[in-house]
Coordinates of C-alpha atoms (C1' of nucleotides) in Angstrom, one line a residue:
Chain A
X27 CA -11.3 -3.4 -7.3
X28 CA -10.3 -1.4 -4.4
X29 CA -7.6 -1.4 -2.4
X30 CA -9.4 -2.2 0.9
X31 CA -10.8 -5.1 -0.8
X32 CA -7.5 -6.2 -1.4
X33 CA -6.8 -6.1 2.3
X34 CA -10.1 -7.6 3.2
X35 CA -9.4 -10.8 0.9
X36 CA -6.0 -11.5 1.5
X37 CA -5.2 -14.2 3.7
X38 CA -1.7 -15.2 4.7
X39 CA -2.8 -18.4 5.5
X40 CA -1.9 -21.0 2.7
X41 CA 0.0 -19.0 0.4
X42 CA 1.9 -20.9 -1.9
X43 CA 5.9 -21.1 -1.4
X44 CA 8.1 -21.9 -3.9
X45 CA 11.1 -23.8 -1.7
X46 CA 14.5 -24.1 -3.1
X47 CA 17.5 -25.8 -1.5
X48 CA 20.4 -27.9 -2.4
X49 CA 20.7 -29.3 1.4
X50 CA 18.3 -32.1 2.0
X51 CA 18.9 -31.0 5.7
X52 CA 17.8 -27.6 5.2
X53 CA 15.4 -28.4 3.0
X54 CA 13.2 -30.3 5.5
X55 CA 13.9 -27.4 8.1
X56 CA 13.2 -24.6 6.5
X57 CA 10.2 -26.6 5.0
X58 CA 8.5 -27.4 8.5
X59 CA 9.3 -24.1 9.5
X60 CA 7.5 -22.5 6.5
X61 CA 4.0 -25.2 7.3
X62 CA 3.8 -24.4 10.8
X63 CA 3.1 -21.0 9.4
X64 CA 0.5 -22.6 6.9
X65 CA 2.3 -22.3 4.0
X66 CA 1.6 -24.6 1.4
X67 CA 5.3 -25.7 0.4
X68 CA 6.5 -27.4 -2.6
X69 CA 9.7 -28.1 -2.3
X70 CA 12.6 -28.8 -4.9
X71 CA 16.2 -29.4 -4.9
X72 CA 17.6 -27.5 -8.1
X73 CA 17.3 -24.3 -9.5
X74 CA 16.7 -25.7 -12.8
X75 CA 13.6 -28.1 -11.6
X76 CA 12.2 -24.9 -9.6
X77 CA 12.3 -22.7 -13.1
X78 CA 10.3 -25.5 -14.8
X79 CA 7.9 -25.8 -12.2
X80 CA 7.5 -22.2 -12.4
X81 CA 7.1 -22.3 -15.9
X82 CA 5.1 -24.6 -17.1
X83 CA 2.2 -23.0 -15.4
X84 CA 0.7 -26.4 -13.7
X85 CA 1.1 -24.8 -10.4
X86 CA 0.9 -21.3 -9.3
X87 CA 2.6 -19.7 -6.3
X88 CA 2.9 -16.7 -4.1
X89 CA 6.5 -16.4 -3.3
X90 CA 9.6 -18.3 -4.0
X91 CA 12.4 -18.8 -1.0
X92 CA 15.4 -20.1 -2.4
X93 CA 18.5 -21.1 -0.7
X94 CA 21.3 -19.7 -3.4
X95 CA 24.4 -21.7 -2.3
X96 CA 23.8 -24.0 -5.2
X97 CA 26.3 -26.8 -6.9
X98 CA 25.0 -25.9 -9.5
X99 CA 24.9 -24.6 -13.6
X100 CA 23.0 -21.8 -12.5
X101 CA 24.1 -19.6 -9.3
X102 CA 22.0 -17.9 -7.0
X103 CA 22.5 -14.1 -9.2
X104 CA 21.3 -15.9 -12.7
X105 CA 18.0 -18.3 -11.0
X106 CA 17.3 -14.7 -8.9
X107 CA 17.3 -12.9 -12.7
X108 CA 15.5 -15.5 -14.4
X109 CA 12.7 -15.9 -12.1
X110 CA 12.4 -11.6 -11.6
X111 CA 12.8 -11.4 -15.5
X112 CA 9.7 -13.9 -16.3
X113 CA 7.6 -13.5 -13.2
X114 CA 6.4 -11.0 -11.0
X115 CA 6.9 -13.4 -7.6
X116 CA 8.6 -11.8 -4.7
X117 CA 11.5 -13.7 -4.3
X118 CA 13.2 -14.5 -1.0
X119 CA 16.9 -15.0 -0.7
X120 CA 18.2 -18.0 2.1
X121 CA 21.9 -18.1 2.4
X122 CA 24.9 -18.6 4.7
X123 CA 26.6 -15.9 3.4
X124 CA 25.9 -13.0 5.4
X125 CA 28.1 -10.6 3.7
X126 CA 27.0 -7.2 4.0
X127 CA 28.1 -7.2 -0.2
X128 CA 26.4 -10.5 -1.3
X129 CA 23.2 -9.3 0.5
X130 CA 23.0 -5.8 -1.3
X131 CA 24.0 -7.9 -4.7
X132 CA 20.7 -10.0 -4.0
X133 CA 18.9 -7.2 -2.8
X134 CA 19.6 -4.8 -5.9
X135 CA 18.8 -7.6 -8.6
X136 CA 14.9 -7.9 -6.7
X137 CA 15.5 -10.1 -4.1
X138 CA 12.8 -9.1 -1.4
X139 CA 14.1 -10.3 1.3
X140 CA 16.9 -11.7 2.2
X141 CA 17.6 -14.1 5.7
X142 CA 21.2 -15.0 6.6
X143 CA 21.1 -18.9 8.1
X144 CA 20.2 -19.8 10.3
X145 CA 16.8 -18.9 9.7
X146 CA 14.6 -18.0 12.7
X147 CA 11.2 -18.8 13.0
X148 CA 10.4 -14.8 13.4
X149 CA 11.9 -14.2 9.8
X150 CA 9.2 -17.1 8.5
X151 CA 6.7 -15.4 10.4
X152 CA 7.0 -12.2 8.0
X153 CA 7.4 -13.4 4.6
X154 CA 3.6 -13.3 4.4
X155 CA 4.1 -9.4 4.1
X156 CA 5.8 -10.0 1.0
X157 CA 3.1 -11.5 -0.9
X158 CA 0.9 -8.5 0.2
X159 CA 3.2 -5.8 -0.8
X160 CA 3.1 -7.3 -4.1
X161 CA -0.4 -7.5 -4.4
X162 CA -0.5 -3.6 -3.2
X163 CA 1.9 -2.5 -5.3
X164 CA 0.4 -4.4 -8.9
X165 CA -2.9 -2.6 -7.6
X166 CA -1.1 0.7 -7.5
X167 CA 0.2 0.6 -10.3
X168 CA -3.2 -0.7 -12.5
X169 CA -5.0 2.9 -10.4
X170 CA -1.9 4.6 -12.0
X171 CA -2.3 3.3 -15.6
X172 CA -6.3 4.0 -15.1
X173 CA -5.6 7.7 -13.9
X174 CA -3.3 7.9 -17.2
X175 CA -5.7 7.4 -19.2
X176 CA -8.7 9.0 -18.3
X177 CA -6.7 12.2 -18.4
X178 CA -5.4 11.7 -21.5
X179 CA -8.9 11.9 -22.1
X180 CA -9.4 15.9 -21.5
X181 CA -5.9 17.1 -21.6
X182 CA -3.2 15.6 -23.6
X183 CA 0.1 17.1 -22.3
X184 CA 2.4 14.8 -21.3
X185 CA 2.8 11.1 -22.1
X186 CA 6.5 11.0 -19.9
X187 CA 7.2 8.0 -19.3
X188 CA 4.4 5.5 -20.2
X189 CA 5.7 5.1 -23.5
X190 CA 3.8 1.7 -23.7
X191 CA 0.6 3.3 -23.4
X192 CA 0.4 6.8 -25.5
X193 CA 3.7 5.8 -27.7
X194 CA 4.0 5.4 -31.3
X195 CA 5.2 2.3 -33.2
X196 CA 5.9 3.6 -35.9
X197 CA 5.6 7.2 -37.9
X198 CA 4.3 9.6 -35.1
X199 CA 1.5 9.7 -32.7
X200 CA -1.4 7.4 -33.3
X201 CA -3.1 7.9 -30.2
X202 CA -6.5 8.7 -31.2
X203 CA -9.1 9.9 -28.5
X204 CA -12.2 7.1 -28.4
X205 CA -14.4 9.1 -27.1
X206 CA -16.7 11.9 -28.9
X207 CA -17.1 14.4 -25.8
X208 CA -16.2 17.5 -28.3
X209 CA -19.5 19.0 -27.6
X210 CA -18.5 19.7 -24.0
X211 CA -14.8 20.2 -24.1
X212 CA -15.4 24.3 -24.0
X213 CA -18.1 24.1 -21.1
X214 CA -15.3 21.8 -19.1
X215 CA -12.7 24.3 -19.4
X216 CA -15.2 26.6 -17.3
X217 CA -16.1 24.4 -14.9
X218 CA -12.0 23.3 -14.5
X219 CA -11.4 20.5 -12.0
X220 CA -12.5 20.5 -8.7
X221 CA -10.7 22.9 -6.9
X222 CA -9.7 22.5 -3.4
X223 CA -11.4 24.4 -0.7
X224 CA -9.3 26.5 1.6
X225 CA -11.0 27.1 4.3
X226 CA -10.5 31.1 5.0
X227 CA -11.3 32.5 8.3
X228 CA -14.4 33.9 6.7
X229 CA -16.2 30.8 6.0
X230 CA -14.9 29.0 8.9
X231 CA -17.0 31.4 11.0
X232 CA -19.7 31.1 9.0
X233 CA -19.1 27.7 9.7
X234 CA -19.1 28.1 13.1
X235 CA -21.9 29.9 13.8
X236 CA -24.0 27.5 12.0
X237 CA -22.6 24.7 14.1
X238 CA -23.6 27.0 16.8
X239 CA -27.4 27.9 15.9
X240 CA -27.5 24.1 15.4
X241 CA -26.2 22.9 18.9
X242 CA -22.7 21.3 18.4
X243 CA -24.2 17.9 18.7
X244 CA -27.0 18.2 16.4
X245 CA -24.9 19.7 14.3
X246 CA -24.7 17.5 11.0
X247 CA -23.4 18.5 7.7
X248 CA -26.3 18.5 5.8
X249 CA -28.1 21.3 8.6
X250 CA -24.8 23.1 8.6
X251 CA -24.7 23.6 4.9
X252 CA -28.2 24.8 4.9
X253 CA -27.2 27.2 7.3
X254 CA -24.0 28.3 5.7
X255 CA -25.7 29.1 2.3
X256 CA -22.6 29.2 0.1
X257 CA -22.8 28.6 -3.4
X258 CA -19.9 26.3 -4.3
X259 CA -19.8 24.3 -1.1
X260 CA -20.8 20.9 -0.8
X261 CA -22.0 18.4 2.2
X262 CA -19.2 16.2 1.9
X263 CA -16.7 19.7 2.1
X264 CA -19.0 20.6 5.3
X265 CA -18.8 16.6 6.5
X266 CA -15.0 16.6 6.6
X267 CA -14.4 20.6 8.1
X268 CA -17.0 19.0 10.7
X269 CA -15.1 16.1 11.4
X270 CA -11.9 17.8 11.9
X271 CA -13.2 20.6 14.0
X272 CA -14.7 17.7 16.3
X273 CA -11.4 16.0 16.6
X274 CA -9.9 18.9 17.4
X275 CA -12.2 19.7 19.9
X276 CA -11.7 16.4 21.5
X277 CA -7.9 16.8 21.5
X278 CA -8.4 20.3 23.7
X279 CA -9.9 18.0 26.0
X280 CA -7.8 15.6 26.2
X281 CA -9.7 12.9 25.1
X282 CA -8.2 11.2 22.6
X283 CA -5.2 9.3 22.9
X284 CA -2.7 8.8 19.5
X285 CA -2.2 5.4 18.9
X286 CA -1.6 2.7 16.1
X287 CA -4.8 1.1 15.5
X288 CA -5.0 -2.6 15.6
X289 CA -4.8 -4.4 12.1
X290 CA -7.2 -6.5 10.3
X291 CA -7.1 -9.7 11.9
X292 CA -8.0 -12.8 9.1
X293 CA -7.9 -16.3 10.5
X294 CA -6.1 -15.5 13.1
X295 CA -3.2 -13.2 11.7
X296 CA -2.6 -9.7 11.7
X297 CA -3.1 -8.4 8.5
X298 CA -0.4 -5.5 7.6
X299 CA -2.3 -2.9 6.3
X300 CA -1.6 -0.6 3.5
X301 CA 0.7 2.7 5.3
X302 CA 2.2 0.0 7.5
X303 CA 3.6 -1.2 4.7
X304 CA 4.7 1.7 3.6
X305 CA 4.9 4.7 5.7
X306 CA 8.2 4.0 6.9
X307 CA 10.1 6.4 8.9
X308 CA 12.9 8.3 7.0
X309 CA 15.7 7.4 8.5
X310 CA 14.5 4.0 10.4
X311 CA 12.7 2.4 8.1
X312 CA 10.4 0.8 10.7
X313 CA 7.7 -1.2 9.5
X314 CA 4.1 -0.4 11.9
X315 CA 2.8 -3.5 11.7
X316 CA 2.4 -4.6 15.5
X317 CA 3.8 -8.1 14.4
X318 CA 6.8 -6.4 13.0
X319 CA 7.0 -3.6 15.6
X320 CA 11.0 -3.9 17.2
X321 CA 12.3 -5.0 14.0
X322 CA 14.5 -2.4 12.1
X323 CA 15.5 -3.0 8.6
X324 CA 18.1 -1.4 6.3
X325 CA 17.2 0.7 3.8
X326 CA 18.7 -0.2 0.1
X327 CA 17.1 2.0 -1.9
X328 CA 14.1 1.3 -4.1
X329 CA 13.3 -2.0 -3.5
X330 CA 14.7 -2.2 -0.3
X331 CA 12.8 -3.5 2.8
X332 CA 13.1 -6.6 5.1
X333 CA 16.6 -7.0 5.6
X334 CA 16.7 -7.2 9.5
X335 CA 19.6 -5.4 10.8
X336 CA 20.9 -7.4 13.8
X337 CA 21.3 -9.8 10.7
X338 CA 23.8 -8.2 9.2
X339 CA 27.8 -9.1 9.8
X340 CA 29.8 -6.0 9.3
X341 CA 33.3 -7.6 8.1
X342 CA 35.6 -7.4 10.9
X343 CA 39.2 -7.5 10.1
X344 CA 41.6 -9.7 12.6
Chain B
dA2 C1' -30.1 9.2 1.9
dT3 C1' -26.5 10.7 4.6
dC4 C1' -23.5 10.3 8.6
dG5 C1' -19.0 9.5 10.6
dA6 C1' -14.7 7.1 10.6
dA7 C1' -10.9 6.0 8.4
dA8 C1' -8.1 5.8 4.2
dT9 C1' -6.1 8.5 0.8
dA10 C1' -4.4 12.5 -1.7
dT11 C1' -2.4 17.1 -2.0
Chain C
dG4 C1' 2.5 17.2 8.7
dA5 C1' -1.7 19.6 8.2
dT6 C1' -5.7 19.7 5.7
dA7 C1' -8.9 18.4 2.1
dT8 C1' -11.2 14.6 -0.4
dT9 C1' -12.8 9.9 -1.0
dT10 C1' -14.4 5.7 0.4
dC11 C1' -17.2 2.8 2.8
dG12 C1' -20.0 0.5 6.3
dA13 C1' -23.9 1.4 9.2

DNA sequence: ATCGAAATAT
DNA sequence: GATATTTCGA
């Protein structure tokens, strides 16, 4: 499965939400608010019908969105533990406390969100980017566990942290390597891994003077590694020099002009794409989705996105 | 088969 | 943040 597949199948349309809240009032608000975004909502009144709804498996969801200012046996902290404890749903805090305190308290025990009331139709418009971070993140982390593995397969120096994977129940390591690739193991610490080309000023001149012989626009890897005639180099190490020379070239002539490309659209609605979701600025935390584009968000820390700042009341003391 | 653009990794 | 690698559709 890759990760551009995941983008390519993901549809915010009908996504499942899990809707929690003690108000009937706000119940049916936040309820038509969530389906005229096409969510498919199931809605519930109690924490403790939502957990067994959750739990008995008969129907799945997406995302919870819970409004925590329960009357309840269970308060907002314990149903938010519960649910982050037995599931892996992103969970989305609704509440009229806007506390700057209560929010972080949600935020730090896995709340993904978390929207102050009165909700705005803008907040309900991004919850959708929840779902996909999820999905991106449970994708990154199966690549992760994959990479793990493979080189525990040549080289078995460090098993850190993934105690769960290379540990030992009981009495020492057990790991035992599967596969029989003794015969080769002395010939693979010759050829090492790939190694990343530099690109010295020597061989980019060879580079360019094959470009040149060739006519820069019938200039085209494969040609250009003829010409170049060096051992170790490959079509797809000449393909991407090439294309960086070109855009550089363009840039010099002012060509090009820098600019956020325009997301996946699916049914209609932008789909956030992998470094918008994360390639946040440092100190802004912007998100680069166009849909999201003039909406800043404070950072938290690790699990931290989505809390929009003009949402937040500082305490003022009079 | 292989190019070129774009995503991803270092 | 630049540069190298990988992926993927055409």
């Amino acid at each position: 499965m890759k990760l551009s597949s995941i983008e390519a199948s993901f549809n915010p349309h009908g996504l499942r939400a899990l809707l929690v809240d003690h108000n009937p009032t706000s119940l049916l608000i936040l309820s038509k608010m969530l389906q005229f975004y096409h969510y498919q909502v199931t809605q519930c009144r109690r924490p403790r019908e939502a957990l067994s709804l959750i739990r008995n498996g008969l129907s799945k969801f997406d995302i919870v969105i819970s409004c925590v200012d329960f009357s309840s046996d269970i308060n907002g902290v314990q149903f938010l533990e519960i649910i982050d404890r037995e599931t892996s749903l992103p969970v989305v805090i609704v509440s009229a406390d806007d506390r700057k305190e209560t929010i972080i308290e949600y935020v730090k025990k896995g709340a993904c969100a978390y929207l102050p009331k009165p909700v705005r139709m803008e907040d309900i418009q991004l919850l959708w980017q929840h779902v996909a971070r999820k999905e991106v993140l449970r994708f990154r982390q199966m690549k992760q566990i994959d990479n793990t593995v493979e080189n525990g397969e040549t080289d078995s120096s460090n098993c850190g942290e993934e105690k769960e994977f290379c540990g030992s129940s009981d009495g020492g390591p057990v790991l035992v390597d599967r596969r029989r690739k003794d015969r080769d193991e002395e010939q693979d610490k010759v050829e090492r891994k790939k190694q990343r080309l530099v690109w010295t000023d020597e061989l980019h001149q060879q580079f360019l003077d094959a470009v040149e012989q060739l006519g820069n626009n019938n200039a085209v890897p494969k040609k250009v590694l003829e010409l170049m005639n060096v051992p170790g180099l490959t079509r797809e190490n000449v393909a991407s020099h090439l294309q960086k020379y070109r855009l550089n070239l363009k840039k010099q002539s002012g060509y090009v002009q820098e600019s956020t490309p325009v997301p996946n659209s699916v049914s209609g609605v932008s789909v956030i794409r992998q470094n918008e979701l994360f390639q946040r600025t440092p100190s802004t935390t912007q998100l680069q989705s166009p849909l999201v584009l003039d909406q800043y968000y404070m950072d938290l820390g690790s699990n931290s996105i989505l809390i929009p700042n003009d949402r937040f009341h500082e305490p003022n003391h009079c």
